[in-house]
XYZ file of C-alpha atoms in Angstrom:
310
model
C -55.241 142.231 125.869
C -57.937 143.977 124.029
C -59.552 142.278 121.266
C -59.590 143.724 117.630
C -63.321 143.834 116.577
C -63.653 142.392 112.697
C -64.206 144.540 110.155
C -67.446 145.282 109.281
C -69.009 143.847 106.025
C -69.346 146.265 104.053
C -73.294 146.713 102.663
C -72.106 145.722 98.909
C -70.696 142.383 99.887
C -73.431 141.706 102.953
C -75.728 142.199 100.131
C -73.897 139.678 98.120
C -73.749 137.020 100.745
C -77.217 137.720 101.471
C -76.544 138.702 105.538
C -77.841 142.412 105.300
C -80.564 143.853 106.541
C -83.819 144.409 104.682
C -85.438 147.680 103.837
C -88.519 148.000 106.326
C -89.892 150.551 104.426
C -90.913 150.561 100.357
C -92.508 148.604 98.241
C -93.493 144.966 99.055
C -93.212 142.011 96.833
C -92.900 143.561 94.181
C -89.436 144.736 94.501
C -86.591 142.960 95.551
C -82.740 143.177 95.231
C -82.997 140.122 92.574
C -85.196 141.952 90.425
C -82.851 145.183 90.710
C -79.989 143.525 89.486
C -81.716 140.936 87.460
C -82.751 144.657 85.201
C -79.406 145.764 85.540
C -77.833 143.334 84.083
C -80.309 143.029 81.573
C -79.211 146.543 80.748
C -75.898 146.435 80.807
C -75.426 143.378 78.274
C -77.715 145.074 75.661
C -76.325 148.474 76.301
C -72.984 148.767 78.119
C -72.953 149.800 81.412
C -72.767 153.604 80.515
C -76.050 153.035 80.692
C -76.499 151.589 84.213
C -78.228 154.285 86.550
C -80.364 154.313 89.393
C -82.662 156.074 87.195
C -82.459 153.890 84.284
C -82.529 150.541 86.224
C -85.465 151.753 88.340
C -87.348 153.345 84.774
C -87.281 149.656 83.638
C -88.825 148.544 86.601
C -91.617 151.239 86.647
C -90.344 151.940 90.012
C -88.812 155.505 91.015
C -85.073 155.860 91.787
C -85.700 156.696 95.568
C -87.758 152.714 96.305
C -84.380 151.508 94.159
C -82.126 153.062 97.234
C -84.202 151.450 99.832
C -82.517 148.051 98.809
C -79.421 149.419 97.045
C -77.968 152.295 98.662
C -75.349 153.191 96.292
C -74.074 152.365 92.401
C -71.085 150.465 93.630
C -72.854 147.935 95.381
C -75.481 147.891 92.597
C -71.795 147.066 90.040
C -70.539 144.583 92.287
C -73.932 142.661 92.797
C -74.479 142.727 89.132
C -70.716 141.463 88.713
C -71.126 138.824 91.097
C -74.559 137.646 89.157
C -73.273 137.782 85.622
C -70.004 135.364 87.281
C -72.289 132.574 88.780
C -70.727 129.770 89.666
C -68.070 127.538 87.899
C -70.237 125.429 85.844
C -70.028 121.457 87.027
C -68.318 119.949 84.342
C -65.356 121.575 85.297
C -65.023 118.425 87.474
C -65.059 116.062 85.171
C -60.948 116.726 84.372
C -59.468 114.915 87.031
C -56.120 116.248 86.220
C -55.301 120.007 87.286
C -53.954 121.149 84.010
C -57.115 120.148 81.905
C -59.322 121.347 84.775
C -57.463 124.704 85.073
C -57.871 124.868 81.121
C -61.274 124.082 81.210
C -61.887 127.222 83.626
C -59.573 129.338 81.871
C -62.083 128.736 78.969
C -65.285 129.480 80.822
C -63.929 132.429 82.180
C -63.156 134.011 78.836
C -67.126 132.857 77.728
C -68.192 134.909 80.986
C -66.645 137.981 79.751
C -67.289 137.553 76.255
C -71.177 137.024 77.104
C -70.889 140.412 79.579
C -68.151 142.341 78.268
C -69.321 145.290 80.469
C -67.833 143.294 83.423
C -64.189 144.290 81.996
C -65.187 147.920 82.784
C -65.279 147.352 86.532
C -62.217 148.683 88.759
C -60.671 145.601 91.037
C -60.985 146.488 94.187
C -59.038 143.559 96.033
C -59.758 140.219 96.523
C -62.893 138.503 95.252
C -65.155 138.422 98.526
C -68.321 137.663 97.295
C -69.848 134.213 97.209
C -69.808 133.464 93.156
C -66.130 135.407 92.587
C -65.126 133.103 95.454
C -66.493 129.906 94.267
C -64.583 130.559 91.154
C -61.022 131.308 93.130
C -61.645 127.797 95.349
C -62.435 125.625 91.530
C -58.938 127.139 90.446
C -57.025 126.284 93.884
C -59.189 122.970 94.003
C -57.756 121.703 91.229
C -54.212 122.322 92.357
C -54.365 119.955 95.689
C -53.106 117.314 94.744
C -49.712 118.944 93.330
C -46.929 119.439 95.858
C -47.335 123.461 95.284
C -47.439 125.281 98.177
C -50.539 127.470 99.214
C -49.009 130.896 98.217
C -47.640 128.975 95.025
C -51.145 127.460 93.987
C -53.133 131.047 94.560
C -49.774 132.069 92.181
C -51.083 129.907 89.546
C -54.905 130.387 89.923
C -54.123 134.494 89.690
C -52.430 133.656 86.496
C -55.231 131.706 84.923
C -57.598 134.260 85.922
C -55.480 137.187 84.650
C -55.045 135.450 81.066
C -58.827 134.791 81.029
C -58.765 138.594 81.675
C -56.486 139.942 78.980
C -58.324 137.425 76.612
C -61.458 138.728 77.484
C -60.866 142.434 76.706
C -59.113 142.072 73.268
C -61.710 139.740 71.975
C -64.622 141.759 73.381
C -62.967 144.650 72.264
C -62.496 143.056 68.447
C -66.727 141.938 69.098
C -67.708 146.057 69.687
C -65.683 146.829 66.668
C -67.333 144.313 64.659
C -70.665 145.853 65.772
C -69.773 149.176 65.621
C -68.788 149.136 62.113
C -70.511 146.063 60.424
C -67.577 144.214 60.096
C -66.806 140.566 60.709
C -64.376 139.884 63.413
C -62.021 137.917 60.743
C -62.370 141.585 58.375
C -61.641 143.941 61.560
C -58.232 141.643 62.181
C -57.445 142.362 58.254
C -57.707 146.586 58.367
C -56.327 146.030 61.853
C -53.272 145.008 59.697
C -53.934 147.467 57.008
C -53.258 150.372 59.690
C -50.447 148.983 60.650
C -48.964 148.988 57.407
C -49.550 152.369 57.004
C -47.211 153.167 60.019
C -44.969 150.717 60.843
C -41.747 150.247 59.257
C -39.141 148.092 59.077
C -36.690 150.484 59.892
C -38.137 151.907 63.468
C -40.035 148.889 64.520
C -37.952 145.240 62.381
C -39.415 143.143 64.789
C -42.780 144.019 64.521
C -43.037 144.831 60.803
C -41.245 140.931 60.172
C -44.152 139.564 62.676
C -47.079 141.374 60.387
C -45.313 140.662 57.360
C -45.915 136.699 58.731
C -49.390 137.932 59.402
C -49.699 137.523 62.716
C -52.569 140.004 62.735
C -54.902 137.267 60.458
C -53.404 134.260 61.459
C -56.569 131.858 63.224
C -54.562 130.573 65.454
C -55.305 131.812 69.298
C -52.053 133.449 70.814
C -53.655 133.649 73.838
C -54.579 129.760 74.127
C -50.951 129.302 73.017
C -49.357 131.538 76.193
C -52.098 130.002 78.728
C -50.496 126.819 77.389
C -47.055 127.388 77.869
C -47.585 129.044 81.130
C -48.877 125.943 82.390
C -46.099 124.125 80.721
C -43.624 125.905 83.806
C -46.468 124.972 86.431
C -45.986 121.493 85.157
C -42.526 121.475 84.974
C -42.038 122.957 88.601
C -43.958 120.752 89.807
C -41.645 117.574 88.167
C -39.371 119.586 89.916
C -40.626 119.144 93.240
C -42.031 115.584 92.853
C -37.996 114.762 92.698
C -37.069 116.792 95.359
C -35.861 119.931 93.660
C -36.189 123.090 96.248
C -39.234 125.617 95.837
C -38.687 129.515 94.325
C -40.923 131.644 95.579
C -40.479 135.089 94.160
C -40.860 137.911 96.829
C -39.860 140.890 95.048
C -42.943 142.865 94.016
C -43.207 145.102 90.901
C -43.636 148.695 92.544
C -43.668 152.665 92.091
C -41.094 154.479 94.108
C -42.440 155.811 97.145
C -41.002 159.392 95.407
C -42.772 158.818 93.046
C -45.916 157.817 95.093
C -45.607 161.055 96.995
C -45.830 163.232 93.942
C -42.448 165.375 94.240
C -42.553 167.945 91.863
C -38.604 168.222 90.758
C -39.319 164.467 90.258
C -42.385 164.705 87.835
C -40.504 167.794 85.765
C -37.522 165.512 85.641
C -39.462 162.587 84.256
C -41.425 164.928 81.702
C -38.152 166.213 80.138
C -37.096 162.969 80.023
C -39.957 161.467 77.877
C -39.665 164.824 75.559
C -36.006 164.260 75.015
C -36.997 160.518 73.785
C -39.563 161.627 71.250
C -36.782 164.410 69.917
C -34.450 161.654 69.823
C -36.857 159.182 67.705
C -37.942 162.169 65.262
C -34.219 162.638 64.968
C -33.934 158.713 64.304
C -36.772 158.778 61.891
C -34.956 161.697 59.918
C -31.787 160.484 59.847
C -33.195 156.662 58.382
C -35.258 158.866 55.765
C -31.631 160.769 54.604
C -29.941 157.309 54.867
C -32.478 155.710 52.395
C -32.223 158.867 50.177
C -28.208 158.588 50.234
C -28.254 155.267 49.095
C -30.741 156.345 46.230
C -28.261 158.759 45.053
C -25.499 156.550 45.210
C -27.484 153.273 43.392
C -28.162 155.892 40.755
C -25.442 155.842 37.807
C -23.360 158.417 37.088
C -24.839 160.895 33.811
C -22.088 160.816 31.260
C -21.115 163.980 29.380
């Protein structure tokens, strides 16, 4: 039987895990893959990472872009080596909540810090699972803190993907509210009021009731932390589940992924046209909505009005 050979690392992640080969050309000592990154970074927190380049990073470094590719061959393994920098490694005091529900919490909260302090790291594409050494770290603290539950392996990486995926969402609409506040002067508190302003310039009770009864509650101002509240409550089923188990209920694993049809995947054409008309005939349908609520409200005008007398 022939054997399978193992993939090979790729240069990104050997980089990472510090296992790949050095440059033997270039300058000595004073450059280094540290330093790279360490002005990367350094970059992209006070500018965005728009404004990572070769060129940029190695201006900042006096060095010329070509001694830059000597250590780091390409921009993607220059993103994920500043990604895996700016993560670091769960901080220690994660481990002084014994139980898993405060010590998930307690990383769920120093994730959202990590991308609140590097926002640029919400600009990065996922490419799979987290294979280098800090992203990992971070992935073992979450499933760590789950062993002494009666979930199963597949069910505890379920739980630490939904930790990390709320610390996520988090992340990006409160760094997003953070370069509004910059970007027009603003305090976060007075970009959540015109926030609310807009939307009462377009929403209306009688397309969107739900909505327009939720920001007439004002849940766009309100302090409280709605994502806090969901991480909460998702733990809330974690904990009962695992009640559940303790007294011998049976487990549920879910094995039904969300996914595209492979039509769909494959691009047909008939498909994509049929789709298209479909989405037009929905927006005719709510302009035809919209019109017939605006006659509706002008009917009942008419008829509150009363009658002239001759």
């Amino acid at each position: 039987m022939t054997e399978i050979e193992p993939p090979e690392l790729p240069r990104g992640i050997a980089l990472a895990w510090g296992v790949a080969a050095s440059p033997q050309r270039g300058p000595k000592r004073e450059m280094s893959v540290e330093r790279i990154v360490d002005a990367a970074v350094e970059l992209a927190d006070a500018e965005g990472i728009g404004a990572v380049s070769m060129a940029a990073v190695a201006a900042a470094l006096g060095f010329t872009p070509m001694s830059l590719y000597r250590y780091v061959s390409a921009k993607d393994d220059l993103l994920l080596l500043m990604q895996e920098q700016a993560t670091g490694l769960p901080p220690e005091s994660i481990r002084e909540h014994s139980h898993w529900r405060d010590r998930l919490l307690a990383l769920y909260a120093e994730q959202v810090l990590l991308y609140l302090r590097h926002p640029w790291m919400l600009s990065l594409p996922i490419n799979g699972s987290p294979i280098t050494p800090n992203s990992s770290a971070w992935l073992d603290a979450s499933l760590e803190a789950l062993e002494g539950t009666p979930l199963s392996a597949d069910e505890r990486m379920a739980v630490a993907l939904a930790v990390t995926g709320d610390a996520r969402w988090c992340g990006i609409v409160q760094a997003g509210y953070t370069e509004q506040s910059r970007g027009s002067g603003l305090s976060p508190d007075e970009v959540a009021v015109r926030e609310s302003e807009l939307y009462d310039r377009v929403i209306t009770a009688d397309e969107f009731p739900a909505l327009r009864r939720a920001i007439d509650s004002g849940v766009f101002t309100s302090p409280d932390d709605p994502f806090r509240f969901g991480m909460e409550r998702v733990l809330d089923g974690v904990s009962s589940y695992i009640d559940s188990l303790d007294h011998g209920g049976a487990r549920e694993p879910v094995t039904d992924w969300i996914a595209i049809e492979p039509a769909e995947l494959a691009g047909d054409r008939r498909l994509k046209e049929a789709q298209k008309a479909v989405r037009e005939a929905e927006k005719a349908l709510r302009t035809a909505r919209r019109v017939e609520r605006q006659a509706l409200r002008e009917a009942r005008e008419r008829v509150a009005k009363p009658a002239k007398t001759v």
